[in-house]
Amino acid sequence: MRLVNCAVYLISCLYFGHAKAESGNSSNGNVLPVVLWHGMGDTCCFPFSLGSIKKLIMEQTNVSYVRSLEIGANIVLDYESGFFIHPNKQVDYVCKQLAQDEQLSNGYNAIGFSQGAQFLRAVAQRCPVPRMRTLISLGGQHQGVFGLPKCPTLSVSSCEHITRLLNYAAYEKWVQNDLVQATYWHDPLDESSYRLKSSFLADINNELYVNERYAENLNKLTRFVMVKFLNDTIVQPKETQWFEFYAPGQDKTILPLNQSKVFNNLGLELMNLRGKLQFLSIEGDHLAIPKEWFVKHLVPLLLESD
């Protein structure tokens, strides 16, 4: 499958500036470095997207090191990774990169954009060194998706092909291996296939078997912040951005997080009791955050220490 158009879907969303920010050599004072992971259809370094986010964070926090993750050796591979490199491979690659980054040795804060949010959560669960302190999830699909109404940056025909694969063959092994979005496709009408054949999300959510290390490592976070976009037309259901999903066997009623198995199995109940979970919401479509909201609600979280 070939990518057809490298269009600019996210240009109308969270991106405020037009100049690419450059990272410095060390963090400033007690302000921790920040790691960013882009979403589907974006890259680490477009100056109108994560480049401007880096600049904004550096201006507002005085932190001198913001690392926007690039998957692969160049921007083309990074872009394609959002569709065609299995998340397990991406997470493993990122874990090694972060472990080798001396500027993160004292810990870091992280912001994940869309699918980059659940990928960063997997980093926190699988690779606790260096330590992630605060994880901010912007529109992350933590219980997966069931629907793909829009397909940013791809041609109509490519988007339709991906949608058909997800609707009819998401749990085929070759689709799981070759299409990123299939790895967090969650069919509430076929929970058994999801748990048994999901090659990424069911694992990091402790839904096939309970990996106690995942829960322990996630609880090492100082804070887990989830931002939901109330008018989201891309993520279905939008409640997955708050770690909620359809009750099993249907696709209408949302099961509250505290009634789901993942709440206990992944240690989220304990995080909630410790005041580590924070749920924010904002009017607007997927990743459409005004600069003022970002500065008011998210920048202070990057300034706080343990």
PDB file of C-alpha atoms in Angstrom:
ATOM      1  CA  MET A   1       0.000   0.000   0.000  1.00  0.00           C
ATOM      2  CA  ARG A   2       1.427   3.378  -0.970  1.00  0.00           C
ATOM      3  CA  LEU A   3       0.901   6.710   0.675  1.00  0.00           C
ATOM      4  CA  VAL A   4      -0.516   9.085  -1.895  1.00  0.00           C
ATOM      5  CA  ASN A   5      -0.703  12.588  -0.489  1.00  0.00           C
ATOM      6  CA  CYS A   6       1.402  14.105   2.297  1.00  0.00           C
ATOM      7  CA  ALA A   7      -1.255  16.748   2.970  1.00  0.00           C
ATOM      8  CA  VAL A   8      -1.527  19.035   5.906  1.00  0.00           C
ATOM      9  CA  TYR A   9      -4.484  17.828   7.974  1.00  0.00           C
ATOM     10  CA  LEU A  10      -3.127  19.005  11.311  1.00  0.00           C
ATOM     11  CA  ILE A  11      -2.317  22.481  10.064  1.00  0.00           C
ATOM     12  CA  SER A  12      -5.761  23.691  11.206  1.00  0.00           C
ATOM     13  CA  CYS A  13      -5.544  22.028  14.597  1.00  0.00           C
ATOM     14  CA  LEU A  14      -3.208  22.477  17.531  1.00  0.00           C
ATOM     15  CA  TYR A  15      -0.415  24.182  15.661  1.00  0.00           C
ATOM     16  CA  PHE A  16       0.147  27.803  16.333  1.00  0.00           C
ATOM     17  CA  GLY A  17       3.443  29.005  14.886  1.00  0.00           C
ATOM     18  CA  HIS A  18       5.396  28.585  11.714  1.00  0.00           C
ATOM     19  CA  ALA A  19       8.981  28.366  12.958  1.00  0.00           C
ATOM     20  CA  LYS A  20      10.724  25.134  13.853  1.00  0.00           C
ATOM     21  CA  ALA A  21      12.236  25.123  17.355  1.00  0.00           C
ATOM     22  CA  GLU A  22      15.679  23.756  17.981  1.00  0.00           C
ATOM     23  CA  SER A  23      16.544  21.782  21.117  1.00  0.00           C
ATOM     24  CA  GLY A  24      19.257  22.971  23.461  1.00  0.00           C
ATOM     25  CA  ASN A  25      21.750  20.901  25.387  1.00  0.00           C
ATOM     26  CA  SER A  26      20.188  20.646  28.820  1.00  0.00           C
ATOM     27  CA  SER A  27      17.023  21.320  30.775  1.00  0.00           C
ATOM     28  CA  ASN A  28      16.669  24.615  32.655  1.00  0.00           C
ATOM     29  CA  GLY A  29      16.757  24.359  36.438  1.00  0.00           C
ATOM     30  CA  ASN A  30      14.090  22.068  37.825  1.00  0.00           C
ATOM     31  CA  VAL A  31      11.967  22.112  34.688  1.00  0.00           C
ATOM     32  CA  LEU A  32      12.092  18.637  33.215  1.00  0.00           C
ATOM     33  CA  PRO A  33      12.737  17.965  29.536  1.00  0.00           C
ATOM     34  CA  VAL A  34       9.709  17.155  27.404  1.00  0.00           C
ATOM     35  CA  VAL A  35       9.262  14.294  24.952  1.00  0.00           C
ATOM     36  CA  LEU A  36       6.639  14.528  22.183  1.00  0.00           C
ATOM     37  CA  TRP A  37       5.172  11.736  20.043  1.00  0.00           C
ATOM     38  CA  HIS A  38       3.160  12.757  17.030  1.00  0.00           C
ATOM     39  CA  GLY A  39      -0.028  11.133  15.772  1.00  0.00           C
ATOM     40  CA  MET A  40      -1.127   9.452  12.569  1.00  0.00           C
ATOM     41  CA  GLY A  41      -0.465  11.507   9.460  1.00  0.00           C
ATOM     42  CA  ASP A  42       2.098  13.777  11.081  1.00  0.00           C
ATOM     43  CA  THR A  43       5.851  13.721  11.719  1.00  0.00           C
ATOM     44  CA  CYS A  44       8.238  14.798  14.415  1.00  0.00           C
ATOM     45  CA  CYS A  45       9.464  17.908  12.756  1.00  0.00           C
ATOM     46  CA  PHE A  46       7.090  19.748  10.466  1.00  0.00           C
ATOM     47  CA  PRO A  47       7.615  23.411  11.440  1.00  0.00           C
ATOM     48  CA  PHE A  48       3.862  24.081  11.292  1.00  0.00           C
ATOM     49  CA  SER A  49       3.023  21.133  13.577  1.00  0.00           C
ATOM     50  CA  LEU A  50       5.241  19.692  16.297  1.00  0.00           C
ATOM     51  CA  GLY A  51       7.968  22.166  15.464  1.00  0.00           C
ATOM     52  CA  SER A  52       5.710  24.962  16.658  1.00  0.00           C
ATOM     53  CA  ILE A  53       4.655  22.938  19.705  1.00  0.00           C
ATOM     54  CA  LYS A  54       8.309  22.601  20.692  1.00  0.00           C
ATOM     55  CA  LYS A  55       8.770  26.324  20.313  1.00  0.00           C
ATOM     56  CA  LEU A  56       5.699  27.102  22.397  1.00  0.00           C
ATOM     57  CA  ILE A  57       6.761  24.774  25.230  1.00  0.00           C
ATOM     58  CA  MET A  58      10.280  26.186  25.290  1.00  0.00           C
ATOM     59  CA  GLU A  59       8.976  29.759  25.368  1.00  0.00           C
ATOM     60  CA  GLN A  60       6.417  29.118  28.095  1.00  0.00           C
ATOM     61  CA  THR A  61       8.491  26.899  30.416  1.00  0.00           C
ATOM     62  CA  ASN A  62      12.080  28.000  29.747  1.00  0.00           C
ATOM     63  CA  VAL A  63      12.969  24.346  29.304  1.00  0.00           C
ATOM     64  CA  SER A  64      15.830  24.088  26.840  1.00  0.00           C
ATOM     65  CA  TYR A  65      15.350  20.487  25.730  1.00  0.00           C
ATOM     66  CA  VAL A  66      12.242  19.241  23.971  1.00  0.00           C
ATOM     67  CA  ARG A  67      12.625  16.017  22.005  1.00  0.00           C
ATOM     68  CA  SER A  68      10.088  15.324  19.299  1.00  0.00           C
ATOM     69  CA  LEU A  69      10.377  11.639  18.503  1.00  0.00           C
ATOM     70  CA  GLU A  70      11.371  10.651  14.988  1.00  0.00           C
ATOM     71  CA  ILE A  71      10.750   7.005  14.132  1.00  0.00           C
ATOM     72  CA  GLY A  72      13.380   5.890  11.642  1.00  0.00           C
ATOM     73  CA  ALA A  73      16.248   7.643   9.943  1.00  0.00           C
ATOM     74  CA  ASN A  74      14.346  10.363   8.121  1.00  0.00           C
ATOM     75  CA  ILE A  75      11.089  12.257   7.987  1.00  0.00           C
ATOM     76  CA  VAL A  76       9.580  10.005   5.297  1.00  0.00           C
ATOM     77  CA  LEU A  77      10.034   6.884   7.418  1.00  0.00           C
ATOM     78  CA  ASP A  78       8.697   8.795  10.405  1.00  0.00           C
ATOM     79  CA  TYR A  79       5.553   9.711   8.484  1.00  0.00           C
ATOM     80  CA  GLU A  80       5.040   6.159   7.238  1.00  0.00           C
ATOM     81  CA  SER A  81       5.581   4.758  10.731  1.00  0.00           C
ATOM     82  CA  GLY A  82       2.221   6.193  11.733  1.00  0.00           C
ATOM     83  CA  PHE A  83       0.557   3.731   9.375  1.00  0.00           C
ATOM     84  CA  PHE A  84       2.854   0.822   8.657  1.00  0.00           C
ATOM     85  CA  ILE A  85       5.386   0.146  11.457  1.00  0.00           C
ATOM     86  CA  HIS A  86       3.975  -2.026  14.218  1.00  0.00           C
ATOM     87  CA  PRO A  87       3.641  -0.137  17.549  1.00  0.00           C
ATOM     88  CA  ASN A  88       5.651  -2.803  19.382  1.00  0.00           C
ATOM     89  CA  LYS A  89       8.603  -2.094  17.088  1.00  0.00           C
ATOM     90  CA  GLN A  90       8.124   1.648  17.488  1.00  0.00           C
ATOM     91  CA  VAL A  91       7.919   1.454  21.279  1.00  0.00           C
ATOM     92  CA  ASP A  92      11.014  -0.728  21.436  1.00  0.00           C
ATOM     93  CA  TYR A  93      12.885   1.724  19.206  1.00  0.00           C
ATOM     94  CA  VAL A  94      11.814   4.700  21.336  1.00  0.00           C
ATOM     95  CA  CYS A  95      12.718   2.978  24.605  1.00  0.00           C
ATOM     96  CA  LYS A  96      16.261   2.467  23.348  1.00  0.00           C
ATOM     97  CA  GLN A  97      16.510   6.030  22.090  1.00  0.00           C
ATOM     98  CA  LEU A  98      15.332   7.503  25.399  1.00  0.00           C
ATOM     99  CA  ALA A  99      17.622   5.265  27.435  1.00  0.00           C
ATOM    100  CA  GLN A 100      20.603   6.552  25.435  1.00  0.00           C
ATOM    101  CA  ASP A 101      19.622  10.216  25.812  1.00  0.00           C
ATOM    102  CA  GLU A 102      21.665  11.591  28.725  1.00  0.00           C
ATOM    103  CA  GLN A 103      19.539  14.720  28.860  1.00  0.00           C
ATOM    104  CA  LEU A 104      16.594  12.594  30.022  1.00  0.00           C
ATOM    105  CA  SER A 105      18.503  10.739  32.732  1.00  0.00           C
ATOM    106  CA  ASN A 106      16.792  12.649  35.569  1.00  0.00           C
ATOM    107  CA  GLY A 107      13.340  12.060  34.143  1.00  0.00           C
ATOM    108  CA  TYR A 108      11.067  13.764  31.657  1.00  0.00           C
ATOM    109  CA  ASN A 109       7.487  14.764  30.956  1.00  0.00           C
ATOM    110  CA  ALA A 110       5.727  13.458  27.865  1.00  0.00           C
ATOM    111  CA  ILE A 111       2.947  14.603  25.561  1.00  0.00           C
ATOM    112  CA  GLY A 112       1.329  12.176  23.139  1.00  0.00           C
ATOM    113  CA  PHE A 113      -0.785  13.359  20.233  1.00  0.00           C
ATOM    114  CA  SER A 114      -3.617  11.005  19.217  1.00  0.00           C
ATOM    115  CA  GLN A 115      -2.183   7.489  18.724  1.00  0.00           C
ATOM    116  CA  GLY A 116       1.161   8.782  19.993  1.00  0.00           C
ATOM    117  CA  ALA A 117      -0.495   8.983  23.407  1.00  0.00           C
ATOM    118  CA  GLN A 118      -1.139   5.255  23.776  1.00  0.00           C
ATOM    119  CA  PHE A 119       2.320   4.570  22.357  1.00  0.00           C
ATOM    120  CA  LEU A 120       3.891   6.764  25.057  1.00  0.00           C
ATOM    121  CA  ARG A 121       1.796   4.996  27.682  1.00  0.00           C
ATOM    122  CA  ALA A 122       3.298   1.741  26.446  1.00  0.00           C
ATOM    123  CA  VAL A 123       6.735   3.314  26.917  1.00  0.00           C
ATOM    124  CA  ALA A 124       5.853   4.176  30.526  1.00  0.00           C
ATOM    125  CA  GLN A 125       4.626   0.636  31.170  1.00  0.00           C
ATOM    126  CA  ARG A 126       7.430  -1.248  29.444  1.00  0.00           C
ATOM    127  CA  CYS A 127      10.445   1.028  29.920  1.00  0.00           C
ATOM    128  CA  PRO A 128      10.491   2.815  33.293  1.00  0.00           C
ATOM    129  CA  VAL A 129      14.073   4.050  32.813  1.00  0.00           C
ATOM    130  CA  PRO A 130      14.484   6.939  32.298  1.00  0.00           C
ATOM    131  CA  ARG A 131      11.463   7.776  34.380  1.00  0.00           C
ATOM    132  CA  MET A 132       8.473   9.429  32.777  1.00  0.00           C
ATOM    133  CA  ARG A 133       6.908  11.798  35.307  1.00  0.00           C
ATOM    134  CA  THR A 134       3.795  13.360  33.753  1.00  0.00           C
ATOM    135  CA  LEU A 135       2.072  11.864  30.718  1.00  0.00           C
ATOM    136  CA  ILE A 136      -0.320  14.142  28.861  1.00  0.00           C
ATOM    137  CA  SER A 137      -2.578  12.352  26.401  1.00  0.00           C
ATOM    138  CA  LEU A 138      -4.141  14.577  23.751  1.00  0.00           C
ATOM    139  CA  GLY A 139      -6.963  12.630  22.124  1.00  0.00           C
ATOM    140  CA  GLY A 140      -5.328   9.253  22.815  1.00  0.00           C
ATOM    141  CA  GLN A 141      -7.299   6.097  22.042  1.00  0.00           C
ATOM    142  CA  HIS A 142      -6.609   4.197  25.256  1.00  0.00           C
ATOM    143  CA  GLN A 143      -9.358   1.630  24.852  1.00  0.00           C
ATOM    144  CA  GLY A 144      -9.037   1.573  21.102  1.00  0.00           C
ATOM    145  CA  VAL A 145     -11.357   2.695  18.334  1.00  0.00           C
ATOM    146  CA  PHE A 146     -14.343   1.240  16.549  1.00  0.00           C
ATOM    147  CA  GLY A 147     -14.724   3.366  13.452  1.00  0.00           C
ATOM    148  CA  LEU A 148     -12.488   5.415  11.158  1.00  0.00           C
ATOM    149  CA  PRO A 149     -14.600   8.227   9.723  1.00  0.00           C
ATOM    150  CA  LYS A 150     -11.689  10.337   8.489  1.00  0.00           C
ATOM    151  CA  CYS A 151      -8.262   9.412   7.241  1.00  0.00           C
ATOM    152  CA  PRO A 152      -5.966  12.459   7.476  1.00  0.00           C
ATOM    153  CA  THR A 153      -3.301  13.023   4.812  1.00  0.00           C
ATOM    154  CA  LEU A 154      -4.202   9.972   2.704  1.00  0.00           C
ATOM    155  CA  SER A 155      -6.035   9.904  -0.597  1.00  0.00           C
ATOM    156  CA  VAL A 156      -9.706   8.938  -0.592  1.00  0.00           C
ATOM    157  CA  SER A 157      -8.989   5.556  -2.160  1.00  0.00           C
ATOM    158  CA  SER A 158      -6.257   4.725   0.374  1.00  0.00           C
ATOM    159  CA  CYS A 159      -8.491   5.799   3.232  1.00  0.00           C
ATOM    160  CA  GLU A 160     -11.348   3.642   1.958  1.00  0.00           C
ATOM    161  CA  HIS A 161      -9.004   0.656   1.645  1.00  0.00           C
ATOM    162  CA  ILE A 162      -7.831   1.029   5.257  1.00  0.00           C
ATOM    163  CA  THR A 163     -11.406   1.362   6.459  1.00  0.00           C
ATOM    164  CA  ARG A 164     -12.428  -1.842   4.670  1.00  0.00           C
ATOM    165  CA  LEU A 165      -9.487  -3.718   6.173  1.00  0.00           C
ATOM    166  CA  LEU A 166     -10.419  -2.588   9.660  1.00  0.00           C
ATOM    167  CA  ASN A 167     -14.092  -3.375   9.247  1.00  0.00           C
ATOM    168  CA  TYR A 168     -13.651  -6.870   7.849  1.00  0.00           C
ATOM    169  CA  ALA A 169     -10.150  -8.138   8.599  1.00  0.00           C
ATOM    170  CA  ALA A 170      -8.694  -6.171  11.501  1.00  0.00           C
ATOM    171  CA  TYR A 171      -7.749  -9.290  13.429  1.00  0.00           C
ATOM    172  CA  GLU A 172      -6.131 -11.165  10.577  1.00  0.00           C
ATOM    173  CA  LYS A 173      -2.471 -11.650  11.436  1.00  0.00           C
ATOM    174  CA  TRP A 174      -1.147  -9.924   8.339  1.00  0.00           C
ATOM    175  CA  VAL A 175      -3.347  -6.870   8.933  1.00  0.00           C
ATOM    176  CA  GLN A 176      -2.214  -6.672  12.551  1.00  0.00           C
ATOM    177  CA  ASN A 177       1.378  -6.839  11.366  1.00  0.00           C
ATOM    178  CA  ASP A 178       1.102  -4.331   8.530  1.00  0.00           C
ATOM    179  CA  LEU A 179      -1.407  -1.679   9.637  1.00  0.00           C
ATOM    180  CA  VAL A 180      -0.879   0.317  12.814  1.00  0.00           C
ATOM    181  CA  GLN A 181      -4.530   1.236  13.271  1.00  0.00           C
ATOM    182  CA  ALA A 182      -5.509  -2.454  13.351  1.00  0.00           C
ATOM    183  CA  THR A 183      -3.426  -2.925  16.500  1.00  0.00           C
ATOM    184  CA  TYR A 184      -5.791  -0.743  18.505  1.00  0.00           C
ATOM    185  CA  TRP A 185      -8.999  -1.651  16.667  1.00  0.00           C
ATOM    186  CA  HIS A 186     -11.429  -2.731  19.400  1.00  0.00           C
ATOM    187  CA  ASP A 187     -14.588  -4.479  18.212  1.00  0.00           C
ATOM    188  CA  PRO A 188     -17.077  -4.514  21.123  1.00  0.00           C
ATOM    189  CA  LEU A 189     -19.226  -6.982  19.159  1.00  0.00           C
ATOM    190  CA  ASP A 190     -16.360  -9.488  19.124  1.00  0.00           C
ATOM    191  CA  GLU A 191     -14.478  -9.047  22.388  1.00  0.00           C
ATOM    192  CA  SER A 192     -13.015 -12.538  22.235  1.00  0.00           C
ATOM    193  CA  SER A 193     -11.233 -11.928  18.920  1.00  0.00           C
ATOM    194  CA  TYR A 194     -10.045  -8.566  20.161  1.00  0.00           C
ATOM    195  CA  ARG A 195      -8.482  -9.970  23.323  1.00  0.00           C
ATOM    196  CA  LEU A 196      -6.914 -12.956  21.580  1.00  0.00           C
ATOM    197  CA  LYS A 197      -5.720 -11.310  18.372  1.00  0.00           C
ATOM    198  CA  SER A 198      -5.023  -7.665  19.143  1.00  0.00           C
ATOM    199  CA  SER A 199      -1.240  -7.547  18.899  1.00  0.00           C
ATOM    200  CA  PHE A 200      -0.764  -4.313  20.842  1.00  0.00           C
ATOM    201  CA  LEU A 201      -3.658  -2.736  22.704  1.00  0.00           C
ATOM    202  CA  ALA A 202      -4.994  -5.843  24.448  1.00  0.00           C
ATOM    203  CA  ASP A 203      -1.490  -6.441  25.762  1.00  0.00           C
ATOM    204  CA  ILE A 204      -0.768  -2.973  27.142  1.00  0.00           C
ATOM    205  CA  ASN A 205      -4.270  -2.878  28.659  1.00  0.00           C
ATOM    206  CA  ASN A 206      -3.750  -6.211  30.462  1.00  0.00           C
ATOM    207  CA  GLU A 207      -6.809  -7.692  28.797  1.00  0.00           C
ATOM    208  CA  LEU A 208      -5.441 -11.083  27.752  1.00  0.00           C
ATOM    209  CA  TYR A 209      -3.475 -11.683  30.922  1.00  0.00           C
ATOM    210  CA  VAL A 210      -2.412  -9.388  33.764  1.00  0.00           C
ATOM    211  CA  ASN A 211       1.173  -8.193  33.571  1.00  0.00           C
ATOM    212  CA  GLU A 212       1.730  -6.778  37.047  1.00  0.00           C
ATOM    213  CA  ARG A 213       4.827  -4.936  35.854  1.00  0.00           C
ATOM    214  CA  TYR A 214       2.667  -2.801  33.558  1.00  0.00           C
ATOM    215  CA  ALA A 215       0.500  -1.658  36.454  1.00  0.00           C
ATOM    216  CA  GLU A 216       3.502  -1.057  38.709  1.00  0.00           C
ATOM    217  CA  ASN A 217       5.330   0.996  36.104  1.00  0.00           C
ATOM    218  CA  LEU A 218       2.260   3.038  35.184  1.00  0.00           C
ATOM    219  CA  ASN A 219       1.822   3.898  38.862  1.00  0.00           C
ATOM    220  CA  LYS A 220       5.317   5.381  38.840  1.00  0.00           C
ATOM    221  CA  LEU A 221       3.877   8.308  36.913  1.00  0.00           C
ATOM    222  CA  THR A 222       3.366  11.429  38.967  1.00  0.00           C
ATOM    223  CA  ARG A 223       0.347  12.249  36.853  1.00  0.00           C
ATOM    224  CA  PHE A 224      -1.601  10.824  33.916  1.00  0.00           C
ATOM    225  CA  VAL A 225      -3.600  13.559  32.172  1.00  0.00           C
ATOM    226  CA  MET A 226      -6.170  12.654  29.524  1.00  0.00           C
ATOM    227  CA  VAL A 227      -7.684  15.333  27.278  1.00  0.00           C
ATOM    228  CA  LYS A 228     -10.937  14.558  25.462  1.00  0.00           C
ATOM    229  CA  PHE A 229     -12.182  16.540  22.462  1.00  0.00           C
ATOM    230  CA  LEU A 230     -15.922  16.931  22.870  1.00  0.00           C
ATOM    231  CA  ASN A 231     -16.664  17.473  19.169  1.00  0.00           C
ATOM    232  CA  ASP A 232     -14.266  14.823  17.868  1.00  0.00           C
ATOM    233  CA  THR A 233     -15.203  13.540  14.405  1.00  0.00           C
ATOM    234  CA  ILE A 234     -12.192  11.260  14.000  1.00  0.00           C
ATOM    235  CA  VAL A 235     -11.979   9.129  17.141  1.00  0.00           C
ATOM    236  CA  GLN A 236     -14.888   6.754  17.751  1.00  0.00           C
ATOM    237  CA  PRO A 237     -15.981   6.591  20.458  1.00  0.00           C
ATOM    238  CA  LYS A 238     -14.569   9.846  21.774  1.00  0.00           C
ATOM    239  CA  GLU A 239     -14.834   8.466  25.330  1.00  0.00           C
ATOM    240  CA  THR A 240     -11.816   6.261  24.631  1.00  0.00           C
ATOM    241  CA  GLN A 241      -9.810   9.459  25.155  1.00  0.00           C
ATOM    242  CA  TRP A 242     -10.803   9.161  28.840  1.00  0.00           C
ATOM    243  CA  PHE A 243     -10.039   5.418  28.858  1.00  0.00           C
ATOM    244  CA  GLU A 244     -13.719   4.482  28.474  1.00  0.00           C
ATOM    245  CA  PHE A 245     -15.340   2.309  25.830  1.00  0.00           C
ATOM    246  CA  TYR A 246     -18.545   0.608  24.720  1.00  0.00           C
ATOM    247  CA  ALA A 247     -19.951  -1.979  27.065  1.00  0.00           C
ATOM    248  CA  PRO A 248     -19.269  -5.449  25.590  1.00  0.00           C
ATOM    249  CA  GLY A 249     -21.714  -6.794  23.006  1.00  0.00           C
ATOM    250  CA  GLN A 250     -22.963  -3.487  21.583  1.00  0.00           C
ATOM    251  CA  ASP A 251     -21.748  -0.152  20.262  1.00  0.00           C
ATOM    252  CA  LYS A 252     -24.133   2.376  21.803  1.00  0.00           C
ATOM    253  CA  THR A 253     -23.688   2.510  25.575  1.00  0.00           C
ATOM    254  CA  ILE A 254     -20.390   3.606  27.112  1.00  0.00           C
ATOM    255  CA  LEU A 255     -19.144   1.658  30.127  1.00  0.00           C
ATOM    256  CA  PRO A 256     -17.713   4.010  32.789  1.00  0.00           C
ATOM    257  CA  LEU A 257     -14.015   3.532  33.427  1.00  0.00           C
ATOM    258  CA  ASN A 258     -14.493   2.464  37.034  1.00  0.00           C
ATOM    259  CA  GLN A 259     -16.738  -0.390  35.879  1.00  0.00           C
ATOM    260  CA  SER A 260     -14.286  -1.793  33.349  1.00  0.00           C
ATOM    261  CA  LYS A 261     -11.788  -4.573  34.015  1.00  0.00           C
ATOM    262  CA  VAL A 262      -8.904  -2.436  32.813  1.00  0.00           C
ATOM    263  CA  PHE A 263      -9.546  -0.005  35.691  1.00  0.00           C
ATOM    264  CA  ASN A 264      -8.339  -2.608  38.166  1.00  0.00           C
ATOM    265  CA  ASN A 265      -6.122  -4.789  35.988  1.00  0.00           C
ATOM    266  CA  LEU A 266      -3.919  -1.901  34.849  1.00  0.00           C
ATOM    267  CA  GLY A 267      -3.662  -0.186  38.222  1.00  0.00           C
ATOM    268  CA  LEU A 268      -5.803   2.784  37.214  1.00  0.00           C
ATOM    269  CA  GLU A 269      -7.943   2.349  40.330  1.00  0.00           C
ATOM    270  CA  LEU A 270      -4.876   2.834  42.507  1.00  0.00           C
ATOM    271  CA  MET A 271      -3.758   5.812  40.440  1.00  0.00           C
ATOM    272  CA  ASN A 272      -7.197   7.339  40.880  1.00  0.00           C
ATOM    273  CA  LEU A 273      -7.092   6.828  44.658  1.00  0.00           C
ATOM    274  CA  ARG A 274      -3.702   8.543  44.735  1.00  0.00           C
ATOM    275  CA  GLY A 275      -5.009  11.480  42.733  1.00  0.00           C
ATOM    276  CA  LYS A 276      -2.783  10.739  39.762  1.00  0.00           C
ATOM    277  CA  LEU A 277      -5.515  10.634  37.111  1.00  0.00           C
ATOM    278  CA  GLN A 278      -6.675  13.915  35.632  1.00  0.00           C
ATOM    279  CA  PHE A 279      -9.464  14.235  33.064  1.00  0.00           C
ATOM    280  CA  LEU A 280      -9.728  17.378  30.958  1.00  0.00           C
ATOM    281  CA  SER A 281     -12.128  18.187  28.136  1.00  0.00           C
ATOM    282  CA  ILE A 282     -12.254  20.848  25.467  1.00  0.00           C
ATOM    283  CA  GLU A 283     -14.739  21.869  22.823  1.00  0.00           C
ATOM    284  CA  GLY A 284     -13.518  21.257  19.316  1.00  0.00           C
ATOM    285  CA  ASP A 285     -12.544  18.571  16.851  1.00  0.00           C
ATOM    286  CA  HIS A 286      -9.626  16.178  17.155  1.00  0.00           C
ATOM    287  CA  LEU A 287      -6.438  17.950  18.335  1.00  0.00           C
ATOM    288  CA  ALA A 288      -8.023  21.377  17.831  1.00  0.00           C
ATOM    289  CA  ILE A 289      -6.560  23.181  20.846  1.00  0.00           C
ATOM    290  CA  PRO A 290      -6.251  26.959  20.962  1.00  0.00           C
ATOM    291  CA  LYS A 291      -2.875  28.258  22.096  1.00  0.00           C
ATOM    292  CA  GLU A 292      -4.467  29.987  25.084  1.00  0.00           C
ATOM    293  CA  TRP A 293      -6.006  26.738  26.357  1.00  0.00           C
ATOM    294  CA  PHE A 294      -2.727  24.885  25.983  1.00  0.00           C
ATOM    295  CA  VAL A 295      -0.873  27.551  27.935  1.00  0.00           C
ATOM    296  CA  LYS A 296      -3.508  27.780  30.675  1.00  0.00           C
ATOM    297  CA  HIS A 297      -4.180  24.067  31.264  1.00  0.00           C
ATOM    298  CA  LEU A 298      -1.130  22.131  30.111  1.00  0.00           C
ATOM    299  CA  VAL A 299       1.921  24.338  30.551  1.00  0.00           C
ATOM    300  CA  PRO A 300       1.519  24.440  34.383  1.00  0.00           C
ATOM    301  CA  LEU A 301       1.669  20.627  34.404  1.00  0.00           C
ATOM    302  CA  LEU A 302       5.073  20.786  32.729  1.00  0.00           C
ATOM    303  CA  LEU A 303       6.350  23.178  35.388  1.00  0.00           C
ATOM    304  CA  GLU A 304       5.394  21.073  38.401  1.00  0.00           C
ATOM    305  CA  SER A 305       7.854  18.684  40.015  1.00  0.00           C
ATOM    306  CA  ASP A 306       7.263  15.648  42.237  1.00  0.00           C
TER     307      ASP A 306
END
